[in-house]
Short mmCIF file of the C-alpha atoms (twelve columns), coordinates in Angstrom:
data_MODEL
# 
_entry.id   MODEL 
# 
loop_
_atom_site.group_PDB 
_atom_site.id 
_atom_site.type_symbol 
_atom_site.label_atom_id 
_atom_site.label_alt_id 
_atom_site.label_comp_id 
_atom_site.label_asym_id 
_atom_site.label_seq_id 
_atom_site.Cartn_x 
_atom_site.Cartn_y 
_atom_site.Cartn_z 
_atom_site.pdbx_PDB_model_num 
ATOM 1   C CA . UNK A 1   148.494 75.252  119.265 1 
ATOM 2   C CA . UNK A 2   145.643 75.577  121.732 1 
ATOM 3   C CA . UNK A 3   145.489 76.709  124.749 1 
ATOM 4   C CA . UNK A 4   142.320 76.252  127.391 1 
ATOM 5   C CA . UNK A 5   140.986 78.409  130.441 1 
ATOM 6   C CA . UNK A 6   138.219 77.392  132.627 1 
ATOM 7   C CA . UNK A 7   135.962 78.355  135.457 1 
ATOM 8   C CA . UNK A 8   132.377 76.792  137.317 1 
ATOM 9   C CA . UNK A 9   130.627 78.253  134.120 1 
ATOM 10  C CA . UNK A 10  132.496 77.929  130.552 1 
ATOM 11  C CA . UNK A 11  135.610 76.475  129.203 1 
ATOM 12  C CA . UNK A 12  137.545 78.343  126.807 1 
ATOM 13  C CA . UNK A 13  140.130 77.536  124.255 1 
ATOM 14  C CA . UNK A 14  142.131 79.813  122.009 1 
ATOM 15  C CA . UNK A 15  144.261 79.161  119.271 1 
ATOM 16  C CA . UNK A 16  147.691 80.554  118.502 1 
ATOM 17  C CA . UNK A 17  147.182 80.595  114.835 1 
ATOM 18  C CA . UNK A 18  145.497 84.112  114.999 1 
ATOM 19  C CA . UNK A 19  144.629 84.250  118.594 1 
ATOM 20  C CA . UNK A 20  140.899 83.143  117.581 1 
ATOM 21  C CA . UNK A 21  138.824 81.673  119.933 1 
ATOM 22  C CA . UNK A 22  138.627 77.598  119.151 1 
ATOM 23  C CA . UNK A 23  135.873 76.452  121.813 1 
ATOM 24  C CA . UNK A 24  133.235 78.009  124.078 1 
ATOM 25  C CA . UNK A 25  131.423 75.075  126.086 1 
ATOM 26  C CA . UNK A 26  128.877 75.282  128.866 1 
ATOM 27  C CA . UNK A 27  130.243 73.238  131.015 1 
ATOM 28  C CA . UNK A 28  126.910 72.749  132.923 1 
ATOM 29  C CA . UNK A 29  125.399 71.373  129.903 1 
ATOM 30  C CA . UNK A 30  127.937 70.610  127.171 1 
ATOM 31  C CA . UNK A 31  126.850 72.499  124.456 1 
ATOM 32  C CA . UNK A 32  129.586 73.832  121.561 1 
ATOM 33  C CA . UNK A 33  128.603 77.689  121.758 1 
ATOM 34  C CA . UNK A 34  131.143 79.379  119.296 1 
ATOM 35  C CA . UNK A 35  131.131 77.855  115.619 1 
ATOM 36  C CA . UNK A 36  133.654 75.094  115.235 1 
ATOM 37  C CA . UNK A 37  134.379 76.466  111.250 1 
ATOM 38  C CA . UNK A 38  133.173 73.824  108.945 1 
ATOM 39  C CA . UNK A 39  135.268 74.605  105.331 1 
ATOM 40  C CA . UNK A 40  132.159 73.989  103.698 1 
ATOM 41  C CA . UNK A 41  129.895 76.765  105.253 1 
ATOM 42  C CA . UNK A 42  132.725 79.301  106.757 1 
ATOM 43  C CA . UNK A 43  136.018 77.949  107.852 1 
ATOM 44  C CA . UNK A 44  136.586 80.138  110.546 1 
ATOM 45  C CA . UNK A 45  135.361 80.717  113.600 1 
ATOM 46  C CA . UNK A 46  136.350 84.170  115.750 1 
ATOM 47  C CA . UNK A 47  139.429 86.185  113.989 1 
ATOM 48  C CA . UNK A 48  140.833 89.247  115.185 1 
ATOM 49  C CA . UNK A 49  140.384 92.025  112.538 1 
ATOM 50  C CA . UNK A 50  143.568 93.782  112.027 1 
ATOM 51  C CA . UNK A 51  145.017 96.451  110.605 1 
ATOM 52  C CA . UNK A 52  141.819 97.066  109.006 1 
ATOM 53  C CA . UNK A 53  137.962 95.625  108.426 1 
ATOM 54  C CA . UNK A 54  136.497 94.682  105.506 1 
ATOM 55  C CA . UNK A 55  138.138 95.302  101.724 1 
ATOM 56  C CA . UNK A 56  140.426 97.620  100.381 1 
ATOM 57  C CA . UNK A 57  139.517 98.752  97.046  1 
ATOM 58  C CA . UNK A 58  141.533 96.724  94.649  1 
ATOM 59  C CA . UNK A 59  142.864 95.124  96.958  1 
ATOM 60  C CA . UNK A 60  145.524 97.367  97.958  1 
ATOM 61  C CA . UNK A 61  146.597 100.842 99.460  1 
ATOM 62  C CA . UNK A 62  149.779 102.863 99.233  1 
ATOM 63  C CA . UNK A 63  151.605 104.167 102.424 1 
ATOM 64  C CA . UNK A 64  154.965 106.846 102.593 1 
ATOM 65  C CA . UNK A 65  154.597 106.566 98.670  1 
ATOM 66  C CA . UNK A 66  154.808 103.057 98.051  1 
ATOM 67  C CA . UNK A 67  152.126 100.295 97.288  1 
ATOM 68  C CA . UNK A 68  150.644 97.426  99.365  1 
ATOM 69  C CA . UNK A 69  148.476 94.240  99.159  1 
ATOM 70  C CA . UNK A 70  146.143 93.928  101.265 1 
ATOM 71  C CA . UNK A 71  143.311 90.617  101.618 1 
ATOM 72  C CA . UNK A 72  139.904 90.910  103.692 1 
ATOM 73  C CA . UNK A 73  140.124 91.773  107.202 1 
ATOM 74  C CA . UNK A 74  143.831 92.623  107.523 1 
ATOM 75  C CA . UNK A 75  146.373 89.899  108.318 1 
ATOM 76  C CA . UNK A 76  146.625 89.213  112.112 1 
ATOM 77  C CA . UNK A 77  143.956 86.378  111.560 1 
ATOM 78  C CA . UNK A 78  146.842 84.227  109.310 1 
ATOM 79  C CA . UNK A 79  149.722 84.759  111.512 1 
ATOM 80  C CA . UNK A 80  151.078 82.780  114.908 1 
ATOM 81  C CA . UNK A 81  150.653 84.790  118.100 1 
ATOM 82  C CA . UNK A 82  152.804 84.348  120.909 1 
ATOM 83  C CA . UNK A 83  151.528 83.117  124.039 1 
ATOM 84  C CA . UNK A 84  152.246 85.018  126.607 1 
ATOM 85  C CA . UNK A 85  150.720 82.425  129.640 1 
ATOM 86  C CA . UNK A 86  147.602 82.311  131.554 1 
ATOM 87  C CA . UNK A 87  147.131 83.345  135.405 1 
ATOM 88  C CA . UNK A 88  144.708 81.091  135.999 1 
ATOM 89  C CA . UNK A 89  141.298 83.450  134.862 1 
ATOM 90  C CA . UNK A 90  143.415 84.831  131.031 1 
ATOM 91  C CA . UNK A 91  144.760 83.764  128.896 1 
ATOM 92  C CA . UNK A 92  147.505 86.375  126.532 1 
ATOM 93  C CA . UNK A 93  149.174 86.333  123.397 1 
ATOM 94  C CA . UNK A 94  150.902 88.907  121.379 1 
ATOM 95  C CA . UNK A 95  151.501 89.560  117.949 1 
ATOM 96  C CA . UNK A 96  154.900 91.887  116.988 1 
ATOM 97  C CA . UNK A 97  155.643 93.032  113.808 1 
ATOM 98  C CA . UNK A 98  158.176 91.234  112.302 1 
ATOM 99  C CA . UNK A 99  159.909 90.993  108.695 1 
ATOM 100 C CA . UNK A 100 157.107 89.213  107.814 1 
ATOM 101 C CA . UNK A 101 154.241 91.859  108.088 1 
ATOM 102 C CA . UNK A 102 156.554 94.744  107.356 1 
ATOM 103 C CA . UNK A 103 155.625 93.821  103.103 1 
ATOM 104 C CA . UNK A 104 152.314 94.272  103.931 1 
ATOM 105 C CA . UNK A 105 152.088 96.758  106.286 1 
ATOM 106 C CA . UNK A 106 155.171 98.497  106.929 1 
ATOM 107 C CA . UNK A 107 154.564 100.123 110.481 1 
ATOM 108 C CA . UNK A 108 156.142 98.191  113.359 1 
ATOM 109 C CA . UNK A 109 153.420 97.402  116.563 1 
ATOM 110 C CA . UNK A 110 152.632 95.291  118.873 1 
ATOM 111 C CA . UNK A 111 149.141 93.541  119.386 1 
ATOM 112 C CA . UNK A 112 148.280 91.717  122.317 1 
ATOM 113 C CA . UNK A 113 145.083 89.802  122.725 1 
ATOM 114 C CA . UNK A 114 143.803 88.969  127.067 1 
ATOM 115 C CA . UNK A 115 141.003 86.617  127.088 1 
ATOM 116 C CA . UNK A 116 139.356 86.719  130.637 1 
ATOM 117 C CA . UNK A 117 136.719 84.667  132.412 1 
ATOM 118 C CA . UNK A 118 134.914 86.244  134.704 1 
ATOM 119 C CA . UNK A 119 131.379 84.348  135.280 1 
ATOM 120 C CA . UNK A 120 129.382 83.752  132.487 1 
ATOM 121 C CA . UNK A 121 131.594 86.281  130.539 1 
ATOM 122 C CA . UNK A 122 134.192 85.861  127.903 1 
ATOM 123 C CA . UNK A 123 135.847 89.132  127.896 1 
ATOM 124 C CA . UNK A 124 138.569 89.698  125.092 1 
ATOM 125 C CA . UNK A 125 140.769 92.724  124.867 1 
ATOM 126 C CA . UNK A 126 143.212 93.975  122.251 1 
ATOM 127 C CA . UNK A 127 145.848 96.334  122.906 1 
ATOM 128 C CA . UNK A 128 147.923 98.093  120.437 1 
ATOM 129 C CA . UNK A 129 151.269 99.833  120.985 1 
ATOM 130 C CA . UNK A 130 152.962 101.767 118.041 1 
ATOM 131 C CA . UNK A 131 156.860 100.778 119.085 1 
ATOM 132 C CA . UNK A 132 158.175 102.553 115.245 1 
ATOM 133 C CA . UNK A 133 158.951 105.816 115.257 1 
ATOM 134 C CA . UNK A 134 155.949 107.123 112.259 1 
ATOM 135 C CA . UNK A 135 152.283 107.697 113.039 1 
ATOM 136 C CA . UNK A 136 150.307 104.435 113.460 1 
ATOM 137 C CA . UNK A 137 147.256 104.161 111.972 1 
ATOM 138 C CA . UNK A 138 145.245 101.034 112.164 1 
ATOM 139 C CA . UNK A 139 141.380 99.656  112.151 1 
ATOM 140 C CA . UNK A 140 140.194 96.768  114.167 1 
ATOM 141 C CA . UNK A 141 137.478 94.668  114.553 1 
ATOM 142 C CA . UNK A 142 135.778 91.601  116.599 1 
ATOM 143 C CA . UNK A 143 134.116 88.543  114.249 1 
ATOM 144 C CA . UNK A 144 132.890 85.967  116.625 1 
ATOM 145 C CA . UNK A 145 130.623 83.335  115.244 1 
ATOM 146 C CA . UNK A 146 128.296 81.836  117.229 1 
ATOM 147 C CA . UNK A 147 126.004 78.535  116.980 1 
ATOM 148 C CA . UNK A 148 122.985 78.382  115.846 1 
ATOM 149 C CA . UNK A 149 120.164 77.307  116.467 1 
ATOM 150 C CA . UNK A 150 121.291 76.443  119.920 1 
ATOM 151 C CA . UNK A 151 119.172 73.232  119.597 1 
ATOM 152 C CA . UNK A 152 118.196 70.381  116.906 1 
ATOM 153 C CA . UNK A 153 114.761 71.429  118.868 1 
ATOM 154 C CA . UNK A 154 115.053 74.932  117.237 1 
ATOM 155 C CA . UNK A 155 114.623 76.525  114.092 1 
ATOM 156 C CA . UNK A 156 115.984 80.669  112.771 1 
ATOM 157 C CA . UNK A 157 112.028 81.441  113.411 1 
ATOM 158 C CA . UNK A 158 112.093 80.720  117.475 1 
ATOM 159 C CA . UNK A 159 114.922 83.802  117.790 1 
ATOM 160 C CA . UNK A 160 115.469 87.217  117.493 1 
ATOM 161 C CA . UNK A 161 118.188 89.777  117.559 1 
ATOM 162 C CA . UNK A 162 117.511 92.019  120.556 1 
ATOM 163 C CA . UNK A 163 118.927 95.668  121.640 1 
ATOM 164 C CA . UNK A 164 118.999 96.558  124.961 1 
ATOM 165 C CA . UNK A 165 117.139 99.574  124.019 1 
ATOM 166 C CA . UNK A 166 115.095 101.033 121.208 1 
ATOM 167 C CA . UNK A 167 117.214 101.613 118.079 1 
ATOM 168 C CA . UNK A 168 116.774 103.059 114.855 1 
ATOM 169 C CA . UNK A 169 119.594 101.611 113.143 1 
ATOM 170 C CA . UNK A 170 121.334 103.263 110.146 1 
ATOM 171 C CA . UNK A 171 122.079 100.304 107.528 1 
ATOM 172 C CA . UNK A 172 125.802 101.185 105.577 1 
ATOM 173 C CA . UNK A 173 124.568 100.605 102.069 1 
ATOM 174 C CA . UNK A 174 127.239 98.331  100.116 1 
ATOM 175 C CA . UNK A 175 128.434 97.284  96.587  1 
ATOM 176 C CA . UNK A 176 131.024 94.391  96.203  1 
ATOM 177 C CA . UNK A 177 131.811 94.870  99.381  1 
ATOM 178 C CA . UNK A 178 132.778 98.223  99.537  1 
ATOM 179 C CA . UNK A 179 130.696 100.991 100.498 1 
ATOM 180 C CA . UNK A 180 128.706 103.212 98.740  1 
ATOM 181 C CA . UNK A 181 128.292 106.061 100.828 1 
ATOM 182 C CA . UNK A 182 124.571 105.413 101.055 1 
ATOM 183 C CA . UNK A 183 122.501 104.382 104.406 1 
ATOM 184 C CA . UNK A 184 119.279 103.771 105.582 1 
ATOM 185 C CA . UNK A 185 117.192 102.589 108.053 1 
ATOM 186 C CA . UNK A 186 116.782 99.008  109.479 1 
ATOM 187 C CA . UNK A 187 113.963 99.203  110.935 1 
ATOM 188 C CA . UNK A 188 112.160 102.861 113.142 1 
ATOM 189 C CA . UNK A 189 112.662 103.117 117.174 1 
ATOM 190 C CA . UNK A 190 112.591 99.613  117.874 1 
ATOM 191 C CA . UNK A 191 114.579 96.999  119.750 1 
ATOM 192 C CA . UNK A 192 114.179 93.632  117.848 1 
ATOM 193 C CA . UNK A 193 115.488 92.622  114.719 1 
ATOM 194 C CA . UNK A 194 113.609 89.366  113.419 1 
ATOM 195 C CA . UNK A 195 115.755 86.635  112.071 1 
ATOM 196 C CA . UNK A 196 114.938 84.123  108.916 1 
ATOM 197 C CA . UNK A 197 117.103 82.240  106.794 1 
ATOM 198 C CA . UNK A 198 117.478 84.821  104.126 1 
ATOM 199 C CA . UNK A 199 118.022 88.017  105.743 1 
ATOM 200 C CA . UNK A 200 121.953 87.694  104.810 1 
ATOM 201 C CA . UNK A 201 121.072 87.128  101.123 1 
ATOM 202 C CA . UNK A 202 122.855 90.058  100.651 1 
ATOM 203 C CA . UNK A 203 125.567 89.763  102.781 1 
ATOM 204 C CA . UNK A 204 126.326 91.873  106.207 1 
ATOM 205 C CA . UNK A 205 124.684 93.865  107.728 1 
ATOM 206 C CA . UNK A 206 126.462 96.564  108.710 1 
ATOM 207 C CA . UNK A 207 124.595 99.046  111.583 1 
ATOM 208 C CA . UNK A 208 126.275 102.560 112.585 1 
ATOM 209 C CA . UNK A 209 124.318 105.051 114.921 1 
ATOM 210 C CA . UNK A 210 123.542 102.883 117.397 1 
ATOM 211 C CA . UNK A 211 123.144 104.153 121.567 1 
ATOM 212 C CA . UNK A 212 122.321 100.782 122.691 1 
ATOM 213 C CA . UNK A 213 124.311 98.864  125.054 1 
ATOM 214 C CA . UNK A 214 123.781 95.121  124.009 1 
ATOM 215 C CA . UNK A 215 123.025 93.237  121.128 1 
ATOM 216 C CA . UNK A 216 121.547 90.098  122.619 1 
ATOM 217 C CA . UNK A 217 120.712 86.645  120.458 1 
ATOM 218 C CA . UNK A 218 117.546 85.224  121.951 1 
ATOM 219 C CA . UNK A 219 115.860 81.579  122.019 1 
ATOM 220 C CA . UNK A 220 112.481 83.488  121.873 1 
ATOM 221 C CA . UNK A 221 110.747 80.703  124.138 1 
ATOM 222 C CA . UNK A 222 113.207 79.788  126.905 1 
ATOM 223 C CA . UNK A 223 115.316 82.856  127.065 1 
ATOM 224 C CA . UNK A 224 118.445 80.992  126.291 1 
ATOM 225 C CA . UNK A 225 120.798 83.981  124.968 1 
ATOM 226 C CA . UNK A 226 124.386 85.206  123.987 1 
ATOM 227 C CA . UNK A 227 124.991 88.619  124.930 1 
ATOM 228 C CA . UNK A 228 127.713 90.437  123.248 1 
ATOM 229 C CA . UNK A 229 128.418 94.685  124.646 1 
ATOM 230 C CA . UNK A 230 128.252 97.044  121.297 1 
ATOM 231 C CA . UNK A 231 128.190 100.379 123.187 1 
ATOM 232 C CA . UNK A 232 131.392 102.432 122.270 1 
ATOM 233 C CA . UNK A 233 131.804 100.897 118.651 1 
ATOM 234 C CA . UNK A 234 130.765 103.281 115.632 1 
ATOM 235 C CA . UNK A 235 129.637 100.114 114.011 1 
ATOM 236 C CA . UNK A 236 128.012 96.197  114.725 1 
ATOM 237 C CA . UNK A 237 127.452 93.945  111.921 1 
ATOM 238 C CA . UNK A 238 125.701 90.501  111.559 1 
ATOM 239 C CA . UNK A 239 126.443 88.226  109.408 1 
ATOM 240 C CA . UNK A 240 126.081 84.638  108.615 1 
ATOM 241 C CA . UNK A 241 127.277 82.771  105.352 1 
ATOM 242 C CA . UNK A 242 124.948 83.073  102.727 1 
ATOM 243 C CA . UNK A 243 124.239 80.344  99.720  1 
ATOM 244 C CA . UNK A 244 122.787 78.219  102.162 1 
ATOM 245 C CA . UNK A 245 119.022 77.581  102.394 1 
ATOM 246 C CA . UNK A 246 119.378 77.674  106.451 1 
ATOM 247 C CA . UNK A 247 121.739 79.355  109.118 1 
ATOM 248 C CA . UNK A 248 124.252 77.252  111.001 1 
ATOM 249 C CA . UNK A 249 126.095 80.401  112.457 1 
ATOM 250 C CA . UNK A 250 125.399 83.820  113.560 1 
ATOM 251 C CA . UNK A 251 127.872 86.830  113.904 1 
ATOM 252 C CA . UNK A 252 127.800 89.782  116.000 1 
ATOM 253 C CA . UNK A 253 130.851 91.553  115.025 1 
ATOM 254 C CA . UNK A 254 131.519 95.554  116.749 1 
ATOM 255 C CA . UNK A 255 134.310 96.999  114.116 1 
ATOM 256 C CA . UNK A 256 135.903 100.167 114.962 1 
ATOM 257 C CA . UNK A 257 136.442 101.101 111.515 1 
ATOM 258 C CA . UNK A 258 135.001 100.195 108.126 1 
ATOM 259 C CA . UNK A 259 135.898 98.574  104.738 1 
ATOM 260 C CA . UNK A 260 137.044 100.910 102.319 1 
ATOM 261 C CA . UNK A 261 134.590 103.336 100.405 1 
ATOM 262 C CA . UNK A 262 133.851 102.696 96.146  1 
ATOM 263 C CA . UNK A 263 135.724 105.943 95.701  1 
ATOM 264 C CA . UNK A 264 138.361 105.716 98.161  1 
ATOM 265 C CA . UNK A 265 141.490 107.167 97.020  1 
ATOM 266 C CA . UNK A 266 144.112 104.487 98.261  1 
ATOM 267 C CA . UNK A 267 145.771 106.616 100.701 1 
ATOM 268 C CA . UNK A 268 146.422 104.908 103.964 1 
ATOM 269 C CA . UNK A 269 146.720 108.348 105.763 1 
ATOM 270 C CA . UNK A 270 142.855 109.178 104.546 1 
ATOM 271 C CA . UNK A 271 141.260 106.072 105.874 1 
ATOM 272 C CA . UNK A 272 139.244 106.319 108.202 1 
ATOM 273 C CA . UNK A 273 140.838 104.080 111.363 1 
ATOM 274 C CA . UNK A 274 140.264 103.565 115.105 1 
ATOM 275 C CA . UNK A 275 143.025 105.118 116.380 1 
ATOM 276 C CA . UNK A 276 146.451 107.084 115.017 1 
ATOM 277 C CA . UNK A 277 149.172 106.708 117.640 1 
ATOM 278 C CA . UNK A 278 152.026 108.352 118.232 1 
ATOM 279 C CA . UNK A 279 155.328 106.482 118.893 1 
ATOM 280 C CA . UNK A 280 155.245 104.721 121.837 1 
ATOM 281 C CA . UNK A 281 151.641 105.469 122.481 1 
ATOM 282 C CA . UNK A 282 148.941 102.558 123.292 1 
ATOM 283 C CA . UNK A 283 145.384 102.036 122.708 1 
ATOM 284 C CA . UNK A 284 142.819 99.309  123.560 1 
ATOM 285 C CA . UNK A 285 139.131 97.850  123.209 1 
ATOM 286 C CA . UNK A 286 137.064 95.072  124.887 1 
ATOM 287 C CA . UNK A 287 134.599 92.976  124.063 1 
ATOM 288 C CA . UNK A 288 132.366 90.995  126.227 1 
ATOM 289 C CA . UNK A 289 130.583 88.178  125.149 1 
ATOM 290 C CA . UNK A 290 127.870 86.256  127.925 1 
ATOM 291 C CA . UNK A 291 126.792 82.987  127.523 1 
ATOM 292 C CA . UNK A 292 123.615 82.263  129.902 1 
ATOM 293 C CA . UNK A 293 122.159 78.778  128.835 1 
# 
């Protein structure tokens, strides 16, 4: 089900199924911002990475001696979130373990997801609380997808991917999706990334070392841009769908942990992961996304 906040600048919907974002809309002009998930390109628009980013090698990992499944991106994208109501600026929902994610991943939590206005600015937080009584270990991520071009007037050429500052960014070298261990640069003390339809041939791009602030997409000639905050994460990716000879979407996606490695052992308790609670403990992240059309 979806559910719809609103101020003088955007209009926001969310759906339950996941929590994902469903609709960002200018309401000055109109215009669709977030990708509306056409099956044929990518079918889904915003999901909420949890309990980990990326792939698992083999698909699975084992945990207090026993073996788990695991698909892409954790599972909190594929289940119903609660809604917890909306105070007139947020909208909440909250996702609780339950005896149908203990199979695959048998710590109980609770993940809540506040989307708040606040002008121009979509800002979405997730909290998690560790309510079993073992360590909770977890990754999460943000995977918004964004329209583009912003314009039938526009082509990939007339924007560019902007820092806030200089960067040189360190590229996570991957194989099948998983990483290699390698890295390299992006590109040598500079704050624009140049976009054309193939520079996701190769899938993400996946950018760690970063001290900027923002990662901006810019309309190059009007200034038309989507701001989205990066400082704090380890790691921002970009990614749009590749196969197809132009780019519909663009992704700006801050993860706080990674896919696994080629050699990773399996081990849960050896991943790499945002944050390891204690019972009863809590722990929380933000993004902010700005829309100025």
């Amino acid at each position: 089900m979806r559910y719809s906040v609103e101020n003088e600048f955007l209009r926001l919907e969310v759906e339950s199924l996941g929590a994902e974002m469903a609709s960002v809309v200018d309401k000055a002009t109109g215009a669709e911002m977030l990708w509306q998930g056409d099956p044929a390109v990518w079918p889904r628009r915003a999901p909420i990475l949890f309990p980990y980013c990326g792939k698992l090698r083999g698909g699975r990992y084992t945990l207090d001696g026993a073996e788990y499944a695991g698909a892409q991106h954790g599972f909190a994208r594929d289940f119903e979130h609660e809604f917890l109501g909306c105070d007139g600026s947020a909208l909440r929902f909250r996702l609780t373990s339950s005896e149908a994610t203990l199979p695959l991943f048998p710590r109980p939590f609770v993940l809540e997801s506040t989307y708040a206005l606040e002008g121009h600015t979509i800002r979405h937080t997730l909290a998690v609380t560790n309510t079993g009584d073992k360590t909770l270990r977890f990754g999460v991520g943000y995977h918004p997808g964004f329209v583009f071009p912003f314009d039938d007037a526009h082509t990939t050429a007339d924007y560019e991917l902007r820092f806030d500052a200089p960067q040189t960014p360190l590229v996570q070298e991957v194989e099948a999706g998983l990483l290699t261990g390698g890295e390299h640069p992006l590109m040598e003390n500079s704050a624009v990334i140049p976009m054309d339809d193939r520079m996701f041939d190769n899938d993400s791009i996946c950018m760690g070392g970063l001290s900027a602030k923002t990662l901006c997409l810019v309309e190059k000639d009007s200034g038309r841009r989507i701001t989205v905050n990066v400082e704090g994460y380890p790691y921002t990716l970009i990614w749009s769908a590749v196969g197809d000879p132009t780019l519909h979407f663009v992704c700006i996606e801050p993860w706080r942990s990674l896919q696994d490695r080629a050699d990773a052992s399996g081990d849960w308790d050896q991943k790499p992961c945002a944050a390891a609670l204690a019972p009863g403990e809590n722990w929380s992240t933000t993004l902010e996304m700005t829309f100025l059309r």
